[in-house]
Amino acid sequence: MPEAALQKAKDYKNDVEPIWCPGCGDFGDLAAFTQALAAMQLTTSDIAIVSGIGCSGRFSHFIKSYALHTAHGRALPTAVGVKTANPKLTVFVVGGDGDGLSIGGGHLPHAARRNPDITYLILDNAIYGLTKGQTSPTSPFGMVTGTSPTGLEDPPLDPLRMFLSYGVGFVARGFSSDVKGVAKMVQAAVEHPGFSIVQLISPCPTFNQVITFDFMKERVVPLPESHDATSLDAAFRMALDAEHFYTGVFYRNDSLPTMEAKLDVQRKHTMDRQPRTLDALIAQY
Amino acid sequence: MPEAALQKAKDYKNDVEPIWCPGCGDFGDLAAFTQALAAMQLTTSDIAIVSGIGCSGRFSHFIKSYALHTAHGRALPTAVGVKTANPKLTVFVVGGDGDGLSIGGGHLPHAARRNPDITYLILDNAIYGLTKGQTSPTSPFGMVTGTSPTGLEDPPLDPLRMFLSYGVGFVARGFSSDVKGVAKMVQAAVEHPGFSIVQLISPCPTFNQVITFDFMKERVVPLPESHDATSLDAAFRMALDAEHFYTGVFYRNDSLPTMEAKLDVQRKHTMDRQPRTLDALIAQY
Amino acid sequence: MRNDITIRIAGEGGEGVISTAEILTRAAVNSGLDVFTFRSYPAEIKGGLAMMQVRMSTEPLTSIGRDADVLMAFNQEAIDVWGDRMSPGGILLYDPRHGSVPPDYPFAHIPVPLHETAMKETGARISKNIVALASMVNVLDMAPEYARDLIVKQFKRKGDEVVGTNLKAFEAGLGVLNGDPRLQAMRLARPASPGKSDDRMIVSGNQSLSMGAIAGGCRFVGGYPITPATQVLEFMMKHLPAFGGNVVQCEDEIAAIAACMGASWAGARAMTATSGPGLCLMSELIGMASMCEIPLVIADVMRSGPATGMPTKTEQADLMYAIHGSAGESPRIVLAATSVENCFQEAVRAFNLAERFQMPVILLSDQSMGYRTKTIMRPRADGLRLDERVRAKTSGDAFRRFEDTETGVSPTMIPGTPGGTFVTTGLEHDELGHASYTPENRARMVNKRYRKLDTLRRELEADGDGIFDAPRGAEVGIIGWGSTEGTIAEVVAKLRGEGVNIAHYHPRVLNPLPVETVKRFVAPLKKVIVLEENYTGQLAQHLRGHVDLGKTEVVRVNQCSGLPFTPDEVNAAIAANA
Amino acid sequence: MRNDITIRIAGEGGEGVISTAEILTRAAVNSGLDVFTFRSYPAEIKGGLAMMQVRMSTEPLTSIGRDADVLMAFNQEAIDVWGDRMSPGGILLYDPRHGSVPPDYPFAHIPVPLHETAMKETGARISKNIVALASMVNVLDMAPEYARDLIVKQFKRKGDEVVGTNLKAFEAGLGVLNGDPRLQAMRLARPASPGKSDDRMIVSGNQSLSMGAIAGGCRFVGGYPITPATQVLEFMMKHLPAFGGNVVQCEDEIAAIAACMGASWAGARAMTATSGPGLCLMSELIGMASMCEIPLVIADVMRSGPATGMPTKTEQADLMYAIHGSAGESPRIVLAATSVENCFQEAVRAFNLAERFQMPVILLSDQSMGYRTKTIMRPRADGLRLDERVRAKTSGDAFRRFEDTETGVSPTMIPGTPGGTFVTTGLEHDELGHASYTPENRARMVNKRYRKLDTLRRELEADGDGIFDAPRGAEVGIIGWGSTEGTIAEVVAKLRGEGVNIAHYHPRVLNPLPVETVKRFVAPLKKVIVLEENYTGQLAQHLRGHVDLGKTEVVRVNQCSGLPFTPDEVNAAIAANA
Ligand SMILES: Cc1ncc(C[n+]2csc(CCOP(=O)(O)OP(=O)(O)O)c2C)c(N)n1
Ligand SMILES: Cc1ncc(C[n+]2csc(CCOP(=O)(O)OP(=O)(O)O)c2C)c(N)n1
Ligand code: SF4
Ligand code: SF4
Ligand SMILES: [Mg+2]
Ligand SMILES: [Mg+2]
């Protein structure tokens, strides 16, 4: 693929056929993702996709890019290393709700503090898909699964409110059926300088009979035009709204210094104060 | 110690001498803790203290109780097991800011969902004490430590807002110099049915020269009497307040079902539907 | 007519292949046959090529068997992938509408009009599965009532009409293959006493292990889903609460093992079940449980590793990790279950050993054993002995929770016991439990904790364990561990029948090693084959590391393809060395 | 007059004991002496008994030495705890104001009026440390200018007055012990060429390792504080950015190793430094890095385990975990640095091996070596060879990232390279990197990855590694690993001087084992002692597990008290077996 030519969405898709079930919500995300890449005309060899383990974690196998399909829950901290070492890469993290909010949930607040210029797509199907249907942290109250045979008694987490409380500078939510909308959101997330999270509701027709496409279609409402995404207060409020299940960009603050910028500052300060060659360093002892 | 007699605070202290530095903020928490135990007249053999690793993690060694001094960051999930298996114990978790918010931070949202009747005291000195002074997730911006020689460039986390976003049913903050206040808070936390977290600002005079007793004394303000702790909104607002560093009970919701209650329901449902003896179970196959 | 047959049913996953094979399996069991099944999973989440193998016999079975005697292929891919792997004299059955046989195909092949028959009889494409089932029943000459009953049971909920349609397909299917003389050889003898006897059941290794855990007194499970161990968590979630127990799906494996540790410390017999990646995450706390002398059972259903590896494929490669899997030195007991039946027994033993020796017990199973189903004797609840951790008679401030005793085991008490208190810490501690760093205390307490393994070692040496089958005069022996037991035993028995004298040792406790027993087995041999489903020969390393094997030559036979050894492979390995 | 002396300074932690000993150390170094120090830490965070041992010699030192020739005890606890552990002829110095000597005390003891002198001369209690320093300088007959210069340097910032006070204390201290004839024996010869030579420096093992990492091209460190490895993280945090590198303090060790893995995948030479509990948490991702063929360096500064154990005490008990420390089978290289000087060299080698073989390299150090300081030759930056991962010449869709080559090493490229793409997955994969579960591919790729270790093994067998010191005719040999090298070498040299012929083997690469080399060492011996600071004899197990040691008797000598072996202990171990 000559990199200078105009790239279409399909040019970003490689030859590997997705192993997802027919009708899986992840297909919509994949389509939206390639559209976003095309919209930004990213060069394939400048893209790094770090993914977790789950059906959703296979995402990275299907895109022309440098892909690192890592361990369950560890895509985000791995991506922090990728971005640090090679900041010119456009780095994505892709994984499921179990991967990102259960086993990997502890990494989120710290990624938020550091604020690497990484875009994190959480493909949320409110279930553990790959392991064939157990509850995830976003599974709805009462749901019957392999690990909740008498109905789930815990409430789901509220990811958006959590991300906001961590200080994430870009927080959005989309629905995988809305390919165009998701593509735009992904593009905006990439354009945001710093850490961005997009929660993508992506139903699993095989194992989740509660959070289905139909169920979601009835509930999803775009954020009102009037929503002020620069206001943290407003973002919290819309995330909390019990009546509407909003999609869109809840919060965006482009003014937080990125991890890469902070590391540059640290490097500059250190260079000013400490020896820069091995011999000079050793000579101090 | 005859367990029927009236217990004084000092009766809950065992013979092990704290290994903390003179002047350590953890001493105040220890004093407050024994006062709270005395106020509630808890029986020592009904108390289980599960602690993490850090200076603060040694807490459990100093109290007459059943104590389990576990691994770094794992006190909370360990305590979930303790409480499940032996619900009549009054279970405490004690650990540091690094222990609970850094390495152990991933367990918090899930404990909140489950809502075990456990009281978690986070002894927050905004530093890694035991390892001799590195930044913790609550270290203030700009602080110079062994791992931030040119000054910390990341913002601190906001634990209270995080706990609230997780749905924790009791969220409070105290200051270790205010022994009486902390004792009251601990007592209220124990009395709350379900998971309660008390963040205790406990300065480390040895390694933290920024968050000192003096610094804190100047800033700490009790929540106004008018604060409505039943309102999640109000709690978020007070936690966010940029001008005041409030102490007190920010939020309290006693109506969430506890883990123990939910497990009982699960048990009841299962007993209704599934065989209760091994022979009956085996006979199904 | 034969006493033993292996059939395979293969086709697109999610289209009824597996459920067809499962009905056949159960029909065979109900007819009184012994059954041994094995499944191969596609890499895909849904779809992809699925295969289920069912071995049936009038005699008790001990292994997966050889390649297929009959392959029922639902589609072309099934022919392409499985068509070559046939036993001599094997027959391929295929639906001509969905596949064709290559011109030079070396085995007998008979078209079966599955689709056509289904459409003609019922008009429903899906009932071709039932046609296939019926044709297998016919080929095997199985009494049809067992399958028929199961069809009725299966479709009852969907109404009489559906039942009727399927029965129609079934009756039609019984006739489609009538007359081909080549199929005569596939007729299976009927069991001596037909009908399923009440003392037998068919379960998977994972089910057997879960039942054993309940029998072993397990009352707390903390877990996190992971293939191929998820079924244990799900089984316990479904059943344990009815026994008064608690099951918690945790946020990750660290939380799972932490919760188990806490629950056990607080008095409950606790277990988690996991596989490679999850076991890795438990490393620190398994070490801590050892240090703190907290009983724990960790079931590791091994899969092909490392990393994500091949989650649905088998391997015996976690042995060294089970033994050495925490930084520093932490005594733990490692058991390896050897059969579906033994999964139950070892689970019971795991809890007993954990309690008696107050330490973590890692119970190894594997994907092939966990997923295979097998007819086994029904275990009985009465007569099971449950050991409890030794209780202290005194309490109070001077209670020596970690008393340095002759066996190394210290009497303990359960938190909550009135009048008592103690501290349990992962720091090095003295007999009272208080942190202590003196060199003398350190050396003493390490020794005390390891002494428990010595105590167990002596017991094992005295009482025996697993298979120790060493006929006089044997010069070649084979040592295996875990799920290869039945296969090796079958081959060894066959060879003995042919006059080849082979010794077989198959210990179930792999740590501590009963050193004297190993020596006794190996000493008379010229050559010992250590056969393992891994690459580096872990048991061989472990044996040599701990036991002086004298002049006996050690030959490693290893396979790490993701598939279990077949009897033919074991046979070949022995033949090459005997 | 002597050439070699060991002194100990002990007293309440945080009251200047350690800084007094550190000034003395540096004065000795500046005077041209060779110095070897060791510290013992209290369990308490601040306070508790602290002790620093300083061994000084005109000749190069290789070990911690024996017990103290001179003990300077600041308080009663120091007398009680350390007073018994004296070399024959040792002398106890103590301040009569802060301690008294038991009536039957077996060693010579001399009161030193530290407090009194300090109060008299300066009125400041704290300057008793300087009095103590001066009296040591006097006892050792060290030229006083070195210590004097250091005092001036140390207090300069506090103003002339403070400098003056301390100098006054120093001059007074020089006189307090004049005249006692028993102290004559403690006078140390002055170095042949006095003054510190420019090609030497004094550093700790952790510092040496950190410098080696920078020299080895390390440009990314992801870490999490943990005793006794924190110093490596802090050193890198302080210095690496000046070399253009990045250091990230992560939220835990899982994130640390993940970040390192990501950074290395993206092209940077990456390292993390940790100890037991942290290494446990890295287990899964070390396995993944091996599966994904990502270079990584993990420095493990071992402490007494398992669990929290004794964080400030030493042990050599992570060897088996380093080798087998992930579920499944994942090839990795394990190195053990053997001295403060060697820490630098092995760190460089670790990066080179990681890059060449595209796999994790675990570099073992330990608390005693990490914290000890030692005069060593200054390493030089020029002449260091840095190996890089082999780069692929082609790219594009058909790029075989995991090409099955003769050495097992596949040429690669760095993400971001224009025109390229590839996928790296922890699933089993084919040469292209795509997930593949076929038995054939599986067997092939496992073999390919392990082949890299065979390649390295052959190199080691050909090139040698570490100490292989096997004089003709020796019938007894000793094998050690890691930080015991100097101590063993010292004892072996001494014994040879006494006519006892002992062979010594001290490999630095412990996995893969150079099997032929081990055989060559062991074959001529009647007996081989494997000496380790652990309980279960891990190297002994590892050697026996992989190498047929024939008829040579293996004797394990183990210590797991938290303290390193002393020459006397090694001597006794050999004496008991030679
Ligand atoms: C350490 C570890 N634990 C467990 C697993 C098993 N596992 C694989 S995917 C998965 C969860 C899948 O759920 P999610 O992250 O929501 O992804 P989805 O499949 O739904 O897209 C689990 C538990 C694993 N691979 N590694
Ligand atoms: C897995 C693991 N990683 C690292 C450590 C080392 N460690 C001990 S305490 C501690 C942090 C202490 O900080 P904090 O939790 O805030 O407690 P404090 O000492 O400040 O009370 C660390 C990193 C450890 N014990 N275990
Ligand atoms: S199981 Fe669910 S999430 Fe996974 S591929 Fe199928 S539909 Fe998608
Ligand atoms: S180091 Fe700090 S937190 Fe630790 S005991 Fe000392 S004062 Fe307290
Ligand atoms: Mg999911
Ligand atoms: Mg702290």
XYZ file of C-alpha atoms in Angstrom, chain A residues 3 14-16 44-50 53 58 60-61 63-72 74 77-86 88-89 103 106-108 110-111 114 259 263-264 266-268 270-271 274-279 281-285, chain D residues 196 200-203 207 211 214-215 220 235 237-239 241-252 254-255 258-259 261-263 265-266 268 284-285 288 294 344 378-381 384 413-427 434-435 437:
128
model
C 1.463 5.387 1.916
C -6.017 -6.238 6.819
C -6.726 -9.731 5.469
C -7.372 -11.373 8.807
C -0.631 2.637 8.930
C 2.938 2.294 10.108
C 2.416 5.176 12.542
C -0.442 3.406 14.271
C 0.068 1.216 17.315
C -2.892 -0.701 18.703
C -2.454 -2.318 22.067
C -7.803 -10.186 26.171
C -8.831 -9.453 19.029
C -5.919 -5.259 16.973
C -5.430 -8.341 14.780
C -6.204 -3.543 11.376
C -3.153 -2.722 9.323
C -0.941 -1.362 12.054
C 1.647 -2.353 14.593
C -0.434 -4.395 16.982
C 0.374 -5.701 20.420
C -2.215 -8.116 21.764
C -1.188 -8.208 25.391
C -2.416 -9.877 28.578
C -5.833 -9.610 30.211
C -2.688 -4.953 30.836
C -0.023 0.129 31.176
C 1.642 -1.529 28.194
C 0.531 1.316 25.979
C 1.995 3.824 28.445
C 5.366 2.211 27.750
C 4.801 2.201 24.006
C 3.887 5.866 23.915
C 6.751 6.877 26.189
C 9.355 5.067 24.135
C 7.983 6.024 20.758
C 5.457 9.667 17.353
C 3.136 6.649 17.203
C -8.958 -6.927 36.078
C -6.623 -0.353 38.765
C -4.519 1.130 35.996
C -7.043 3.746 34.943
C -2.908 6.363 37.193
C -3.045 6.630 33.429
C -0.062 10.796 33.769
C 2.758 12.687 29.867
C 8.684 13.720 30.577
C 10.329 16.267 28.316
C 11.823 16.177 33.474
C 14.482 15.388 30.906
C 15.347 19.046 30.451
C 17.724 16.590 34.642
C 20.041 17.463 31.802
C 23.098 15.876 36.116
C 25.948 14.464 34.058
C 25.039 13.555 30.525
C 27.740 11.045 29.755
C 28.584 7.815 31.422
C 32.139 8.880 32.143
C 28.436 10.160 35.828
C 30.974 7.639 36.977
C 33.426 10.374 37.796
C 31.040 11.535 40.524
C 31.744 8.407 42.560
C 42.637 7.683 45.989
C 38.801 3.682 41.398
C 35.503 4.570 42.985
C 33.361 3.368 45.827
C 29.813 2.344 45.029
C 24.659 1.811 42.080
C 25.417 2.487 36.032
C 22.858 3.040 31.605
C 26.052 1.787 30.012
C 13.376 3.167 29.757
C 19.207 6.254 40.728
C 15.045 8.555 38.102
C 17.833 10.915 39.015
C 20.128 10.193 36.104
C 16.617 11.493 31.796
C 19.979 13.225 31.345
C 20.827 10.437 28.917
C 17.622 11.042 27.006
C 15.804 8.202 28.736
C 12.474 7.967 30.498
C 11.683 6.706 33.952
C 8.137 6.082 35.113
C 7.145 5.241 38.665
C 4.192 2.992 38.037
C 1.146 2.149 40.131
C 2.398 -1.378 40.799
C 2.355 -5.294 36.937
C 2.137 -1.856 35.384
C 3.830 -3.894 31.265
C 5.287 -0.463 30.591
C 7.324 -4.527 27.720
C 5.514 -1.839 25.763
C 8.573 0.394 25.686
C 8.335 -3.473 21.870
C 8.352 0.126 20.700
C 13.663 1.166 23.778
C 2.469 -13.340 33.840
C 4.049 -10.647 31.706
C 4.239 -13.061 27.774
C 10.263 -8.975 23.451
C 27.986 -3.319 36.256
C 35.990 2.694 37.408
C 34.303 1.114 34.429
C 34.954 2.916 31.178
C 32.318 3.834 28.659
C 31.672 -1.318 25.620
C 11.717 -4.225 13.154
C 10.633 -1.428 15.395
C 7.000 -0.301 15.337
C 6.854 2.973 13.508
C 9.181 1.756 10.770
C 7.629 3.109 7.572
C 5.994 0.597 5.315
C 5.761 -2.087 7.938
C 3.102 -3.603 10.126
C 2.902 -6.737 12.221
C 0.972 -8.194 15.075
C 2.539 -9.439 18.286
C 0.273 -11.665 20.331
C 0.518 -13.756 23.454
C -1.606 -16.345 21.696
C -0.995 -14.587 13.344
C -2.802 -16.687 15.919
C -3.523 -23.422 17.094
